[in-house]
Amino acid sequence: MQGGVDRQDLRVEIPPEKFHLIEVITQENVVYEGIKFPQIRNTVDSLNYAQHEFQVRDEDVFNVTYPKSGTTWMQEILTLINSKGDLSQHKLIPSWERVPWVEQTTGRGFLENRPSPRLITSHLQAHLFPKSFFKTKAKVIYTMRNPKDVCVSLYNYCQITKFLECIENFAEFHSVFIKGDVIYGSWFDHVSGWLKMKDQATILLMSYEGMLQDPRGSVLKICKFLGRDLDDAAIDSVVENTSFIKLKNNQMSNYSLLSDEYMHHKKGSFFRKGISGDWKNYFTVAQSEQLDHLFQEKMKDFNLKEKFMWD
Ligand code: A3P
């Protein structure tokens, strides 16, 4: 049950395990407003729906990220805050259904008739975000991660999926990432677009590194932002059950439910390392300096390195 509604009511007509019957698995992208989105579960219609038609409600809570910045982690934290630490949904319903992407083809079916408070995920840049959001009291939690680690995580993720453009050579991928010619657009554009709104009371900035360093403090911060008063046992449950190892072993969050048609499961896991600083094992000095240079140029107004402990 979710908010008094039977789980069946939250499903689209075609259950996720049967998506392979209707989806063409391709590494092609769809281009919307000049930005590439993976063709799997993104269409011009679904993106247009998210931006122009989707009706945001005051009670909605959005989990917004550039990919590979801690999206799944936040989906689980929000689920467990919402359930006050109760594990039933977290153990029974896949994350993509509990906290669905508004811009995906499944967004409308999952979200339109769902009772509030709805938990919603998005990888959209701020200027493509649902227009109706800006007229409501709905909240956004925007999670950022060191772009060097994002680059490495995305590179590895592309190697294990069958539905994302795959560049096997890291140097080549790095150069494409730096140019912003990747899915969901440039990391710099994504982050700077959202950071421009950081002082709004309805937006909370989080960092992957901060969550790693202080998981409990991070959960408390999110609860405070959402006005949710959980007792110590519930907070403990949220923190313990959203650790890397717990999520890696939870079928409802680890993407093992996706069939071999979607993933090269033998090549690696969605929950890969879950650390900060892995970029040092991939970047050359020159590649690191190149990204630093761009960072200084594009992010100079935001003082991010000091604030979020990115090195
Ligand atoms: P790595 O590939 O570096 O391991 P997203 O959900 O946005 O796609 O992000 C996935 C990244 O977050 C992966 O990074 C994954 O391992 C990491 N991650 C997910 N849950 C985590 C957790 N509880 N603790 C640390 N890292 C986590």
XYZ file of C-alpha atoms and ligand atoms in Angstrom:
338
model
C 0.000 0.000 0.000
C 1.161 3.558 -0.699
C -0.735 6.447 0.910
C -3.787 4.180 1.246
C -3.721 3.221 -2.427
C -3.141 -0.326 -3.551
C 0.230 -0.794 -5.278
C -1.530 -1.961 -8.432
C -3.083 1.507 -8.783
C 0.334 3.109 -9.118
C 1.377 1.040 -12.089
C 1.145 2.041 -15.722
C -0.807 -0.371 -17.877
C 2.376 -2.140 -18.873
C 4.336 -3.244 -15.822
C 8.060 -2.427 -15.824
C 9.072 -6.067 -16.147
C 7.304 -6.142 -19.510
C 8.826 -2.943 -20.877
C 11.086 -5.010 -23.082
C 8.011 -5.997 -25.067
C 7.466 -2.429 -26.208
C 10.850 -0.783 -25.996
C 13.406 -0.839 -28.717
C 16.743 -1.039 -26.995
C 18.993 1.351 -28.809
C 21.942 3.539 -27.937
C 20.400 6.383 -29.924
C 19.514 9.654 -28.252
C 16.600 11.979 -28.668
C 17.474 15.672 -28.869
C 15.180 18.069 -27.014
C 15.940 21.790 -26.867
C 19.463 21.044 -28.047
C 20.168 18.486 -25.281
C 20.631 14.756 -25.757
C 18.468 12.335 -23.786
C 18.710 8.560 -23.996
C 15.999 7.289 -26.306
C 15.061 4.695 -23.780
C 12.168 6.161 -21.804
C 12.661 9.700 -23.166
C 10.770 11.064 -26.137
C 10.091 14.562 -27.365
C 6.517 14.030 -26.149
C 7.507 12.902 -22.665
C 9.961 15.788 -22.294
C 7.442 18.257 -23.589
C 4.820 16.845 -21.218
C 7.191 17.246 -18.261
C 8.077 20.793 -19.146
C 4.721 22.175 -20.204
C 1.875 19.971 -19.037
C 2.849 18.279 -15.815
C 0.971 19.845 -12.896
C 3.225 20.230 -9.891
C 1.515 20.226 -6.496
C 2.600 22.144 -3.376
C 3.354 18.895 -1.537
C 5.623 17.465 -4.270
C 9.242 16.709 -3.438
C 11.720 16.551 -6.325
C 15.031 14.712 -6.338
C 17.017 16.518 -9.024
C 20.504 15.565 -10.201
C 22.871 15.442 -13.062
C 23.207 11.659 -13.706
C 25.627 9.702 -11.517
C 25.534 12.252 -8.715
C 23.591 10.214 -6.157
C 20.106 10.031 -7.710
C 19.337 6.490 -6.567
C 20.705 7.129 -3.103
C 18.389 10.126 -2.718
C 15.428 8.137 -4.100
C 15.918 5.704 -1.230
C 16.491 8.370 1.423
C 13.281 10.143 0.410
C 11.315 6.896 0.322
C 12.385 6.013 3.841
C 11.880 9.509 5.232
C 8.397 9.409 3.765
C 7.655 6.029 5.342
C 9.289 7.051 8.662
C 11.851 4.306 8.263
C 9.376 1.550 7.368
C 10.981 -0.734 4.787
C 7.995 -2.220 3.000
C 7.953 -0.018 -0.114
C 11.728 0.097 -0.238
C 11.738 -3.721 -0.344
C 8.732 -4.251 -2.610
C 8.594 -1.535 -5.242
C 11.399 -0.643 -7.668
C 12.966 2.759 -7.099
C 12.026 3.962 -10.599
C 8.376 3.409 -9.708
C 8.466 4.797 -6.169
C 10.322 7.980 -7.133
C 9.790 8.131 -10.901
C 11.401 10.454 -13.417
C 8.877 13.076 -14.465
C 10.441 13.424 -17.924
C 10.368 9.750 -18.817
C 7.673 8.048 -20.840
C 6.446 6.413 -17.637
C 6.199 9.722 -15.729
C 2.621 10.556 -16.585
C 1.282 7.079 -15.783
C 3.124 6.809 -12.509
C 2.491 10.314 -11.256
C -0.729 11.897 -12.478
C -3.120 10.082 -10.151
C -0.725 9.407 -7.324
C -1.790 10.792 -3.968
C 0.378 13.490 -2.362
C 3.043 13.773 -1.202
C 4.611 12.576 -4.445
C 8.336 11.857 -4.619
C 9.653 12.668 -8.075
C 13.037 12.343 -9.747
C 14.408 14.460 -12.567
C 17.623 14.914 -14.504
C 16.283 18.012 -16.237
C 18.251 21.208 -16.379
C 16.545 24.090 -14.576
C 15.338 25.794 -17.764
C 13.575 22.601 -18.907
C 12.036 21.805 -15.517
C 8.214 21.678 -15.217
C 7.030 25.243 -15.624
C 4.274 24.762 -13.058
C 6.885 24.124 -10.336
C 7.724 27.804 -10.197
C 4.177 28.718 -9.142
C 4.035 26.264 -6.235
C 5.579 25.596 -2.837
C 6.936 22.245 -4.045
C 10.490 21.447 -2.975
C 13.614 20.480 -4.879
C 16.610 18.704 -3.422
C 19.467 19.206 -5.856
C 22.408 16.839 -5.293
C 25.797 17.555 -6.833
C 28.967 15.520 -7.077
C 32.538 16.277 -8.024
C 32.377 16.417 -11.846
C 35.519 14.312 -12.147
C 33.852 11.460 -10.262
C 30.649 12.010 -12.227
C 32.648 11.624 -15.424
C 34.190 8.344 -14.246
C 30.902 6.986 -12.929
C 29.073 7.844 -16.164
C 31.868 6.372 -18.249
C 31.602 3.088 -16.342
C 27.820 3.098 -16.403
C 27.814 3.443 -20.191
C 29.978 0.333 -20.404
C 27.416 -1.824 -18.575
C 24.221 -0.626 -20.216
C 22.975 -1.557 -23.650
C 20.883 1.608 -23.976
C 23.462 4.371 -23.607
C 25.977 5.597 -26.133
C 29.172 3.776 -25.236
C 32.659 5.158 -25.726
C 35.184 2.575 -24.665
C 38.226 4.795 -24.652
C 38.313 6.927 -21.482
C 40.325 9.757 -23.068
C 37.683 10.065 -25.760
C 34.863 9.959 -23.205
C 36.610 12.599 -21.091
C 36.810 14.913 -24.052
C 33.132 14.433 -24.899
C 32.191 15.005 -21.240
C 34.234 18.208 -21.086
C 32.513 19.465 -24.219
C 29.137 18.666 -22.670
C 28.227 16.499 -25.633
C 26.762 13.821 -23.372
C 23.289 12.799 -22.256
C 21.515 15.483 -20.208
C 23.967 18.066 -21.514
C 26.947 19.736 -19.931
C 27.566 19.134 -16.220
C 28.573 22.798 -15.963
C 25.330 24.055 -17.489
C 23.246 21.689 -15.367
C 24.840 22.642 -12.067
C 25.147 26.355 -12.745
C 21.518 26.539 -13.917
C 20.288 25.072 -10.643
C 22.758 26.986 -8.501
C 21.337 30.239 -9.768
C 18.230 29.353 -7.736
C 20.055 28.175 -4.635
C 18.791 30.948 -2.392
C 15.135 30.068 -2.864
C 13.616 28.595 0.287
C 12.155 25.703 -1.716
C 15.553 24.483 -2.939
C 18.042 22.487 -0.887
C 21.546 21.846 -2.165
C 23.199 18.619 -1.157
C 26.490 17.096 -2.156
C 27.366 13.462 -2.674
C 30.616 14.010 -0.773
C 28.792 15.613 2.162
C 26.406 12.654 2.274
C 29.336 10.244 2.303
C 31.054 12.149 5.066
C 28.022 12.591 7.306
C 25.090 10.375 6.303
C 23.110 10.966 9.486
C 23.632 14.729 9.437
C 22.557 14.720 5.788
C 19.341 12.838 6.527
C 18.568 15.230 9.403
C 19.154 18.191 7.096
C 16.752 16.764 4.514
C 14.126 16.059 7.200
C 14.397 19.630 8.446
C 14.035 21.000 4.928
C 10.963 18.839 4.326
C 9.465 19.620 7.725
C 9.499 15.936 8.657
C 9.991 15.136 12.310
C 11.250 11.549 12.595
C 12.219 9.907 15.879
C 15.719 8.509 16.413
C 14.753 4.946 15.468
C 13.280 6.113 12.169
C 16.369 8.212 11.398
C 18.553 5.195 12.199
C 16.515 3.111 9.779
C 16.868 5.686 6.993
C 20.623 5.942 7.474
C 21.301 2.209 7.834
C 19.108 1.101 4.975
C 20.476 3.603 2.491
C 24.143 2.705 2.940
C 26.001 1.725 -0.208
C 26.097 -1.947 0.717
C 22.394 -2.136 1.654
C 21.365 -0.492 -1.603
C 23.744 -2.619 -3.631
C 21.997 -5.679 -2.198
C 18.443 -4.391 -2.554
C 16.878 -5.719 -5.746
C 14.479 -2.769 -5.747
C 17.296 -0.255 -6.064
C 20.231 -2.078 -7.662
C 18.765 -2.428 -11.182
C 19.254 -6.190 -11.184
C 15.559 -6.381 -12.151
C 16.469 -5.064 -15.595
C 16.926 -8.019 -17.894
C 20.089 -8.856 -19.836
C 18.508 -7.098 -22.792
C 19.154 -3.810 -20.997
C 22.336 -4.444 -19.096
C 25.633 -6.275 -19.364
C 25.174 -7.533 -15.807
C 28.329 -9.611 -16.011
C 30.451 -6.582 -16.856
C 29.689 -4.684 -13.673
C 27.141 -3.374 -11.237
C 25.149 -0.131 -11.063
C 26.496 0.175 -7.514
C 30.101 0.264 -8.598
C 32.375 1.765 -5.908
C 30.396 4.436 -4.097
C 33.432 6.491 -3.128
C 34.789 9.933 -3.805
C 38.108 10.459 -5.573
C 38.033 7.467 -7.930
C 38.767 9.944 -10.735
C 42.416 9.804 -9.637
C 42.518 6.255 -11.017
C 41.330 7.426 -14.441
C 42.374 11.026 -15.128
C 45.826 11.959 -16.335
C 47.311 15.150 -14.900
C 46.520 16.914 -18.163
C 42.898 15.719 -18.136
C 42.513 16.868 -14.545
C 43.970 20.291 -15.330
C 41.741 20.642 -18.343
C 38.648 20.077 -16.223
C 39.987 22.359 -13.453
C 40.518 25.105 -15.970
C 36.981 24.835 -17.246
C 35.666 24.638 -13.697
C 37.402 27.876 -12.769
C 36.018 29.572 -15.827
C 32.432 28.346 -15.618
C 31.853 27.995 -11.887
C 33.772 30.986 -10.567
C 30.663 32.622 -9.112
C 29.755 29.713 -6.870
C 32.668 28.858 -4.549
C 31.873 25.173 -4.876
C 35.194 23.555 -4.176
C 35.477 25.031 -0.696
C 31.882 24.349 0.149
C 31.666 20.799 -1.092
C 35.191 19.582 -0.395
C 35.943 18.651 -3.987
C 39.609 18.138 -4.680
P 30.006 5.050 -8.701
O 29.794 4.662 -10.116
O 31.107 6.049 -8.544
O 30.171 3.898 -7.789
P 23.117 7.796 -9.742
O 22.176 7.090 -8.846
O 22.925 9.282 -9.800
O 23.145 7.165 -11.100
O 24.576 7.658 -9.138
C 25.217 6.414 -9.080
C 26.474 6.583 -8.286
O 26.139 6.763 -6.889
C 27.358 5.327 -8.347
O 28.699 5.814 -8.202
C 26.887 4.582 -7.105
O 27.794 3.606 -6.666
C 26.765 5.745 -6.117
N 25.930 5.462 -4.949
C 24.653 5.068 -4.913
N 24.235 4.898 -3.639
C 25.282 5.195 -2.856
C 25.483 5.197 -1.437
N 24.530 4.841 -0.591
N 26.700 5.569 -0.983
C 27.682 5.929 -1.838
N 27.545 5.933 -3.171
C 26.361 5.570 -3.684
